[in-house]
Short mmCIF file of C-alpha atoms and ligand atoms in Angstrom, two decimals:
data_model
loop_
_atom_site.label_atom_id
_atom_site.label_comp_id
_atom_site.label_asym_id
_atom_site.label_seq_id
_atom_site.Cartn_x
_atom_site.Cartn_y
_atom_site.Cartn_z
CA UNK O 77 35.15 61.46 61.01
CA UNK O 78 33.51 58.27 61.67
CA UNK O 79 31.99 57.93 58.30
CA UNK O 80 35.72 58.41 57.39
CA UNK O 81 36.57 55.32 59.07
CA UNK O 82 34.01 53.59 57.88
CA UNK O 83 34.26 54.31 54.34
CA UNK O 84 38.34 53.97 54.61
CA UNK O 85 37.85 50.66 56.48
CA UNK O 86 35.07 48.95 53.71
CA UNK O 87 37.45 50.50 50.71
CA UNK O 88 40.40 48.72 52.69
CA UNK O 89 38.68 45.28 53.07
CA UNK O 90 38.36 45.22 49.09
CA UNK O 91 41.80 45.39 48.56
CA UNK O 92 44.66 42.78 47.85
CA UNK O 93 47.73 41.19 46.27
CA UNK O 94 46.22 38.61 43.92
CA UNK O 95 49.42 36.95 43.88
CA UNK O 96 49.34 36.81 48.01
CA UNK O 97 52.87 38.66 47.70
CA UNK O 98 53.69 41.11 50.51
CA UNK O 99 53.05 44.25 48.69
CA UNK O 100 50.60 45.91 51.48
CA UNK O 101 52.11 48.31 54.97
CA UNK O 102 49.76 49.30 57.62
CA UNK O 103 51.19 51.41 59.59
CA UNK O 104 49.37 52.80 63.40
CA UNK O 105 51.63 55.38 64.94
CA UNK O 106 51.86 58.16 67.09
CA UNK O 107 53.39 61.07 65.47
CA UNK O 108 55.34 61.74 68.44
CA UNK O 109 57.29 58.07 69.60
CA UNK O 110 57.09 55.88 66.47
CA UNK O 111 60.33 57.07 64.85
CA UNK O 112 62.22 54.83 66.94
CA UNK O 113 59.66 51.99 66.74
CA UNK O 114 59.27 52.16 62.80
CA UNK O 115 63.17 52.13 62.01
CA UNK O 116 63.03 48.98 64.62
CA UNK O 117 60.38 47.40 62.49
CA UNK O 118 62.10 48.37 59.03
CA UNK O 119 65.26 46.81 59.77
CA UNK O 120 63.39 43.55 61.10
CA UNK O 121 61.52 43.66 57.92
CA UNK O 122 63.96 44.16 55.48
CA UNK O 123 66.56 41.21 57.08
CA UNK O 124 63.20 39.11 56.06
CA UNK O 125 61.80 40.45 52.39
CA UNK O 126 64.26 40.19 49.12
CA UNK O 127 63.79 41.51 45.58
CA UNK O 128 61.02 42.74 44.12
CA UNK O 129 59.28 42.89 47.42
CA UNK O 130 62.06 44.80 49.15
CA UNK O 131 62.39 47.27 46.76
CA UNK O 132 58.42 47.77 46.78
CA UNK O 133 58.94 47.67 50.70
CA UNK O 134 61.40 50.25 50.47
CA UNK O 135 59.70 52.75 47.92
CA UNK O 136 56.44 52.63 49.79
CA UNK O 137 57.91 53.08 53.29
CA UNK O 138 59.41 56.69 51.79
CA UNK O 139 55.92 57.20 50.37
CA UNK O 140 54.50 56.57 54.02
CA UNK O 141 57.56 59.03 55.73
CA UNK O 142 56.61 61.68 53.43
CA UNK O 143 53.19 61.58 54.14
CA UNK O 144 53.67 61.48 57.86
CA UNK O 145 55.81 64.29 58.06
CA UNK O 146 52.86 66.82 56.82
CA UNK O 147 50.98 65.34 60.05
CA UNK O 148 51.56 67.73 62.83
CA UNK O 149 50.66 65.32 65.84
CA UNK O 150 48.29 62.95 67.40
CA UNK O 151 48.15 59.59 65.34
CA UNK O 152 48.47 58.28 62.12
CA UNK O 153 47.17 55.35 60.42
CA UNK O 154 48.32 54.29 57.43
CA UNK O 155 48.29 51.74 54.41
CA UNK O 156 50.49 51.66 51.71
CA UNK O 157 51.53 49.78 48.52
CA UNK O 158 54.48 51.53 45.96
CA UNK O 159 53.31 48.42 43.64
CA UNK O 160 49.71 49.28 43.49
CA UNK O 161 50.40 52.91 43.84
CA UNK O 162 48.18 53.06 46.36
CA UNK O 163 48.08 55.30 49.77
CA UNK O 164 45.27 56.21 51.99
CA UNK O 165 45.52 57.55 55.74
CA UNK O 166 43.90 58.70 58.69
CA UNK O 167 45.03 61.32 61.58
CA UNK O 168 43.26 60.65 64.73
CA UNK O 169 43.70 62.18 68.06
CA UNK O 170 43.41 59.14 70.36
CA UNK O 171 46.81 57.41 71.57
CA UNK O 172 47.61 54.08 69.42
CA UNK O 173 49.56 51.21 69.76
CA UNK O 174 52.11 51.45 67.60
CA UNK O 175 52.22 48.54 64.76
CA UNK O 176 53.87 48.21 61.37
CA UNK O 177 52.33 44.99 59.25
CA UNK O 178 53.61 43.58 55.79
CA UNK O 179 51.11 41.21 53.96
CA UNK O 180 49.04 40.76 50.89
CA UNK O 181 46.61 42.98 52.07
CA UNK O 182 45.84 46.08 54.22
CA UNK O 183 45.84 44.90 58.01
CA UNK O 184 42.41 46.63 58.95
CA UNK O 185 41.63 44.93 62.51
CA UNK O 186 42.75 47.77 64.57
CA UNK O 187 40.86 50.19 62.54
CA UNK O 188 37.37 48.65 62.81
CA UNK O 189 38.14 48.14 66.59
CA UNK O 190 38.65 51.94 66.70
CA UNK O 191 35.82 52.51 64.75
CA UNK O 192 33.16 50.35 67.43
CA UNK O 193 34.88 51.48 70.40
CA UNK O 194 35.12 55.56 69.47
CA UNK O 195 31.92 56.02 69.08
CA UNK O 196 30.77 59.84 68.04
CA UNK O 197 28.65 61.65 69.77
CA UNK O 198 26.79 64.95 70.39
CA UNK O 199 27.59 66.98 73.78
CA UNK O 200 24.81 69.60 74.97
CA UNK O 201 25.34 72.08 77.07
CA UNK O 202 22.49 74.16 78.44
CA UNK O 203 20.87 76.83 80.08
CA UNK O 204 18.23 79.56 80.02
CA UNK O 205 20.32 81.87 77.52
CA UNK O 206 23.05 79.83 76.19
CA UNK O 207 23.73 76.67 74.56
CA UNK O 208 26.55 74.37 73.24
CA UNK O 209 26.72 71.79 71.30
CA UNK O 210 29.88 69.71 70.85
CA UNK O 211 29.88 67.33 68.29
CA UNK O 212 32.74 64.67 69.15
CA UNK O 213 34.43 62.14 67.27
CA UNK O 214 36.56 59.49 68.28
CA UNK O 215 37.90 61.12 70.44
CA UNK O 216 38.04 64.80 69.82
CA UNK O 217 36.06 67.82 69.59
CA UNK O 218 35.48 67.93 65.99
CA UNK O 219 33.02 71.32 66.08
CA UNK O 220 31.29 73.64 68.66
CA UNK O 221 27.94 74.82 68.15
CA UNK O 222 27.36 77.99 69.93
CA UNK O 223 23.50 79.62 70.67
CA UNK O 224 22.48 82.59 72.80
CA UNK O 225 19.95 85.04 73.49
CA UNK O 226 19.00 88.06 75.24
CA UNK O 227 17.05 87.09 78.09
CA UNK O 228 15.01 89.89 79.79
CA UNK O 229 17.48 89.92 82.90
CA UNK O 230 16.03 89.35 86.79
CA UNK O 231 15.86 93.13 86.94
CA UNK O 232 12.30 94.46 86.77
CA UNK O 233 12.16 96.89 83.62
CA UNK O 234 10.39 100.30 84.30
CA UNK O 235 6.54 100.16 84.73
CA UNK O 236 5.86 96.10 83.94
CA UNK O 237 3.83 94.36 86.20
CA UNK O 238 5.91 91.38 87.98
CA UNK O 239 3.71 89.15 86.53
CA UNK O 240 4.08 90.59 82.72
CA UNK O 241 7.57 90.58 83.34
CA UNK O 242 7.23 86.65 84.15
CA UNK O 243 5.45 85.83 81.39
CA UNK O 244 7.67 87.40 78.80
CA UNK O 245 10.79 85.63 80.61
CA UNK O 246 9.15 82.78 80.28
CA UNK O 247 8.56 83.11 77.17
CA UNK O 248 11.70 84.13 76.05
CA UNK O 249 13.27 81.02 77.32
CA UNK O 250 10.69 78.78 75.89
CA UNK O 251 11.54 80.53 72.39
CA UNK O 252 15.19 80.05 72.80
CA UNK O 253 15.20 76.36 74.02
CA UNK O 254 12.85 75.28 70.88
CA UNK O 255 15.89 77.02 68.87
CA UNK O 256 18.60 74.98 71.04
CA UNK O 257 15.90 72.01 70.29
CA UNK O 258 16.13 72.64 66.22
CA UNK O 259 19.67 72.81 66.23
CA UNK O 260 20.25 69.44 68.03
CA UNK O 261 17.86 68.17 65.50
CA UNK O 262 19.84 68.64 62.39
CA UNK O 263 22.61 66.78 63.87
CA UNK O 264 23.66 63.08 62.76
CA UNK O 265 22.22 60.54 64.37
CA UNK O 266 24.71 60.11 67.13
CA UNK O 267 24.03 59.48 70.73
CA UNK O 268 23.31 62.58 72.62
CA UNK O 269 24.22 63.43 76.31
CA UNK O 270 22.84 66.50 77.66
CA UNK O 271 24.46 68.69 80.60
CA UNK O 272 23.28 71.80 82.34
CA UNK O 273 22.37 73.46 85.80
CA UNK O 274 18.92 73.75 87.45
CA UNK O 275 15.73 72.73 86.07
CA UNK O 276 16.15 74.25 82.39
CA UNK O 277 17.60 71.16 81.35
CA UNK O 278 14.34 69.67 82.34
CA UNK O 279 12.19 71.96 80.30
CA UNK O 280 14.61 71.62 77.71
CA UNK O 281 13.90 67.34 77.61
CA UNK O 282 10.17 68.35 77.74
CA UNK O 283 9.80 69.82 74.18
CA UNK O 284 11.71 67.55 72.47
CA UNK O 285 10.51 64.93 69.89
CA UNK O 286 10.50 61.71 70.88
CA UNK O 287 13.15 60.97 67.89
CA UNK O 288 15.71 63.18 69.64
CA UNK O 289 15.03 61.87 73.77
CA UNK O 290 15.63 58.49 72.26
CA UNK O 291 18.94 59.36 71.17
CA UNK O 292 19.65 60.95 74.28
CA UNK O 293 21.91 58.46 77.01
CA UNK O 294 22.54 60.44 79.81
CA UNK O 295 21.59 63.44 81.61
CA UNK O 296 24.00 65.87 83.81
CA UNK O 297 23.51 68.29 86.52
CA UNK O 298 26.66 70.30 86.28
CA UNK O 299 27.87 73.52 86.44
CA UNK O 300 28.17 75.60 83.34
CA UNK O 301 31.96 76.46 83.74
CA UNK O 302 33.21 72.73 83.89
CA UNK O 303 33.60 72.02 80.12
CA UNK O 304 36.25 69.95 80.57
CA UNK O 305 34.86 67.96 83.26
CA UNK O 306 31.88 67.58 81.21
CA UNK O 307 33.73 66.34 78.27
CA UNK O 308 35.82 63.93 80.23
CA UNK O 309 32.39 62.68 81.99
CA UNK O 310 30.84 62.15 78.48
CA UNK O 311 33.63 60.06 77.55
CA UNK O 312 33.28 57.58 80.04
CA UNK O 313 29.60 57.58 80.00
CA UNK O 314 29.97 56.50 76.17
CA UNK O 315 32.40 53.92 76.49
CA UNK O 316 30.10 52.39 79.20
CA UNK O 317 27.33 52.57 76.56
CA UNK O 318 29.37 50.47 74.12
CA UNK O 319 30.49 48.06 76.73
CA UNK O 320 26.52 48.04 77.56
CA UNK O 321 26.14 47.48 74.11
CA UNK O 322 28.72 44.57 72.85
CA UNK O 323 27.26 42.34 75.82
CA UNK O 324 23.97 43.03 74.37
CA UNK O 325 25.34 41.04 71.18
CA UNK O 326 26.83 38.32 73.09
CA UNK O 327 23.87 37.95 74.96
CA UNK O 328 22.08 38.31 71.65
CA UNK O 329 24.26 35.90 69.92
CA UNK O 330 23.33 33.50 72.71
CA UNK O 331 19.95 33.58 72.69
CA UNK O 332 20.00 33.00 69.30
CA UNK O 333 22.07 29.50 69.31
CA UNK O 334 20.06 28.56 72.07
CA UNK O 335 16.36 28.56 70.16
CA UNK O 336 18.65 27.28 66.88
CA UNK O 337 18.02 30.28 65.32
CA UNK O 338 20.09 33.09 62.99
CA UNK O 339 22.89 32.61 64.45
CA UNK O 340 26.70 30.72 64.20
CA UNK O 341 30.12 30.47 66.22
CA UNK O 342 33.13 29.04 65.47
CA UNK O 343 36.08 29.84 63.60
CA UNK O 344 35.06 27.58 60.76
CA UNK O 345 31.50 28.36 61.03
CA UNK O 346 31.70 32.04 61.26
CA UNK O 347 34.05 32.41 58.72
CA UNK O 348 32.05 30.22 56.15
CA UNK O 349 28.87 31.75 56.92
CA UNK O 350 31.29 35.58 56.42
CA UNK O 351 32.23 34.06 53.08
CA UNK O 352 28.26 33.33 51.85
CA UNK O 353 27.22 36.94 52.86
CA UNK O 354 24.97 35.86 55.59
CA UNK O 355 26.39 37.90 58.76
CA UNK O 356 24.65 40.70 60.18
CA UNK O 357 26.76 41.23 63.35
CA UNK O 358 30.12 39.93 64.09
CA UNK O 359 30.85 39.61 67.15
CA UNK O 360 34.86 39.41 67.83
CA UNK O 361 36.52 38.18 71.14
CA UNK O 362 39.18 41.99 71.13
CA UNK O 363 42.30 40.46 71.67
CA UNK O 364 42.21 36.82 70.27
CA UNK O 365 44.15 35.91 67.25
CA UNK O 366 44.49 32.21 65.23
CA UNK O 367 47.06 31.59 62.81
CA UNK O 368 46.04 30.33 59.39
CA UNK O 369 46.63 31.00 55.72
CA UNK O 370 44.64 33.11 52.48
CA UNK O 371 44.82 32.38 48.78
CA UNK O 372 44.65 35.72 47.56
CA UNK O 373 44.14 33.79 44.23
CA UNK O 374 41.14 32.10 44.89
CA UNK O 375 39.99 34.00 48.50
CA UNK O 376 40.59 30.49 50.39
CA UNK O 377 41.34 30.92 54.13
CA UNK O 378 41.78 27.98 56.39
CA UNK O 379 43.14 27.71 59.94
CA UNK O 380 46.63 26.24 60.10
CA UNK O 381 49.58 26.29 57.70
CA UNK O 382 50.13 25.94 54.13
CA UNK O 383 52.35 27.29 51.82
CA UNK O 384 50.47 26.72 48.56
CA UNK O 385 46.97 26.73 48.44
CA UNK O 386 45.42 23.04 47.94
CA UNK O 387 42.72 24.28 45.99
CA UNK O 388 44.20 26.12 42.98
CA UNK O 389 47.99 25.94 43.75
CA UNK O 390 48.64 28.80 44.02
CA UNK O 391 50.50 30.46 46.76
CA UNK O 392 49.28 32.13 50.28
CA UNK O 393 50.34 33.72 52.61
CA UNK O 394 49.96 33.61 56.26
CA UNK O 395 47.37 35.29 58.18
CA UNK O 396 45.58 35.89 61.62
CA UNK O 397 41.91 34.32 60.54
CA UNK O 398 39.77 36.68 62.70
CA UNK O 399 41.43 39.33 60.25
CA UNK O 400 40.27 37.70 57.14
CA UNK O 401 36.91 37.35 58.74
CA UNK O 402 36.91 40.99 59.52
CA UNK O 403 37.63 42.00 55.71
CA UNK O 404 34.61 39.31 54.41
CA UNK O 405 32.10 41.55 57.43
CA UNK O 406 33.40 44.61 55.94
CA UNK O 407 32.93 43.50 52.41
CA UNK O 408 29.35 42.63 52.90
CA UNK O 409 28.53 45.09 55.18
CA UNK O 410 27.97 43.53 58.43
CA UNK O 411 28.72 45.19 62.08
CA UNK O 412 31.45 44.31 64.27
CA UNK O 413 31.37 44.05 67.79
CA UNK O 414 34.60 43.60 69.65
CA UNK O 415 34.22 42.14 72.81
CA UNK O 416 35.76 40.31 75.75
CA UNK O 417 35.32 38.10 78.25
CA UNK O 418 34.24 34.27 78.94
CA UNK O 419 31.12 34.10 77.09
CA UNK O 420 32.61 35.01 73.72
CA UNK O 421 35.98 32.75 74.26
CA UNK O 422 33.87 29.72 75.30
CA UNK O 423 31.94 30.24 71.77
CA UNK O 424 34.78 29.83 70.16
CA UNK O 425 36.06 33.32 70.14
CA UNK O 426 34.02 34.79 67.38
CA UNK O 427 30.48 34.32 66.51
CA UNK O 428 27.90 35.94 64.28
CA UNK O 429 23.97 37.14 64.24
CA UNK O 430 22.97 35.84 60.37
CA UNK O 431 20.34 37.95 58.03
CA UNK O 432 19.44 34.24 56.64
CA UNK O 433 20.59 30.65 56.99
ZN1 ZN Y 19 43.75 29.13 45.86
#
């Protein structure tokens, strides 16, 4: 799923209305309350558009209504042009803030926010004879692994010595966790939490590659009934690990402009360094937005407002810049980090880690 997102979001980022016409709905929903919200936002929109662009507006928005109906629940995300016959979605199961945009272009923010903050991951659950492994994706149990085996039980079988009977328990055990310990191994390369009672879990870490115990962030003691305990657990203990790891960037980021090294921040800077292919990792203050304007024509994007583009004439059309800087990352590749907080908004909101200079 989040190679889906990833792949949707880079496809996304490529895409626009060379004549910086509003051709282009996004559309984030929940399948359950945005009826009311989306016929809000259609009316609003269609007081605003005329022509051409309103009948494109109102051809794709049927496209997108069709669509959504065959979407049984949880979210939807959307993006949608009847002009460029274009439609590509999403369903996801996490709750969404409901937004309908128009523009030249698909309005991909939210998406890549999902997509660093939903991190998947791999959910073991252990013990001497049984194993699960839940493989989750933002936000929901995407598939259940399930192992077992016949463990000689406690009982001492007819004629073994106590001491026989130890060894092949042991044994046993030993086989079955190396089996657990393959199967975790042809997993992705997610981040890996592993749960359990008693010591097993312990043996379990013992045999494992170091490849694999790297992935691994946390380690439970729980019981074996409380699966959805566990899973609730895991959740939090991932989101930590991404708040752990966009400070990492900031501090990163910081580092980096202190030693005048591969690094920039700024609007202006970040952007222009986006433009020349040189970010590695954006780093993105969550909430902040800056008005400004794109020449779909000639891929100029300045702060502030214009209504034809200075450079070629031709016209633009107004946009939040941190989203244009967004669809440059994605274009070239580079991570995004979303973050918060005063370190990032005293940089200047966004800054960037840079593969050369
Ligand atoms: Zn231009």
């Amino acid at each position: 799923m989040t190679d889906e997102i990833k792949k949707l979001i880079k496809d996304l980022s490529e895409i626009y209305d060379s004549d910086s016409e509003d051709t282009f709905i996004s559309l984030y929903a929940n399948k359950n309350t945005y009826k009311k919200f989306i016929d809000h936002r259609i009316k609003a929109c269609r007081y605003i558009l005329k022509g051409d662009i309103l009948k494109n507006f109102d051809k794709t928005i049927e496209e997108i209504e069709n669509k959504i109906r065959n979407i049984s629940s949880g979210s939807i995300v959307i993006f949608a042009s009847h002009k460029y016959d274009f439609i590509r979605y999403i369903s996801l199961s996490m709750k969404l803030q409901n937004l309908l945009t128009v523009d030249s272009s698909p309005y991909i923010r939210p998406l890549a926010r999902i997509q660093d903050e939903w991190e998947s991951f791999t959910l073991l659950l252990i013990s001497s004879n049984f194993a699960k492994i839940f493989s989750v994706s933002t936000g929901k149990v995407e598939d259940i692994k399930k192992l077992s085996t016949d463990i000689i039980n406690k009982h001492k079988k007819g004629g073994w010595s106590q001491a026989r009977f130890n060894r092949l328990r042991r044994g046993a055990i030993k086989a079955f966790l190396s089996e657990v310990a393959e199967a975790l191994q042809k997993l992705s390369d997610d981040s890996i939490i592993v749960a359990g009672p008693g010591t097993i879990k312990n043996q379990f870490l013992d045999i494992l590659s170091k490849k694999i115990r790297d992935k691994i962030v946390d380690v439970i003691d729980i019981s074996i009934e409380d699966e959805q305990k566990l899973l609730k657990e895991s959740f939090k203990l991932i989101a930590e690990k991404e708040k752990i790891e966009s400070n990492k960037a900031v501090q990163l980021l910081k580092q980096e402009i202190l030693k005048d090294g591969l690094a920039t921040y700024g609007i202006v800077e970040t952007l222009q360094a986006v433009k020349n292919g040189q970010v590695d990792l954006l780093i993105i203050e969550k909430d902040y937005k800056i008005r400004g304007w794109i020449c779909e024509s000639c891929q100029m994007v300045e702060q502030g407002v214009k209504k034809s583009c200075p450079y070629c004439n031709n016209k633009t059309s107004e946009v939040d810049i941190i989203e244009e800087i967004i669809e440059f990352a994605e274009r070239t590749n580079a991570n995004i980090e979303f973050t918060e907080g005063d370190e990032i908004a005293n940089l200047g909101h966004v800054g960037a880690i840079l593969r050369f200079k």
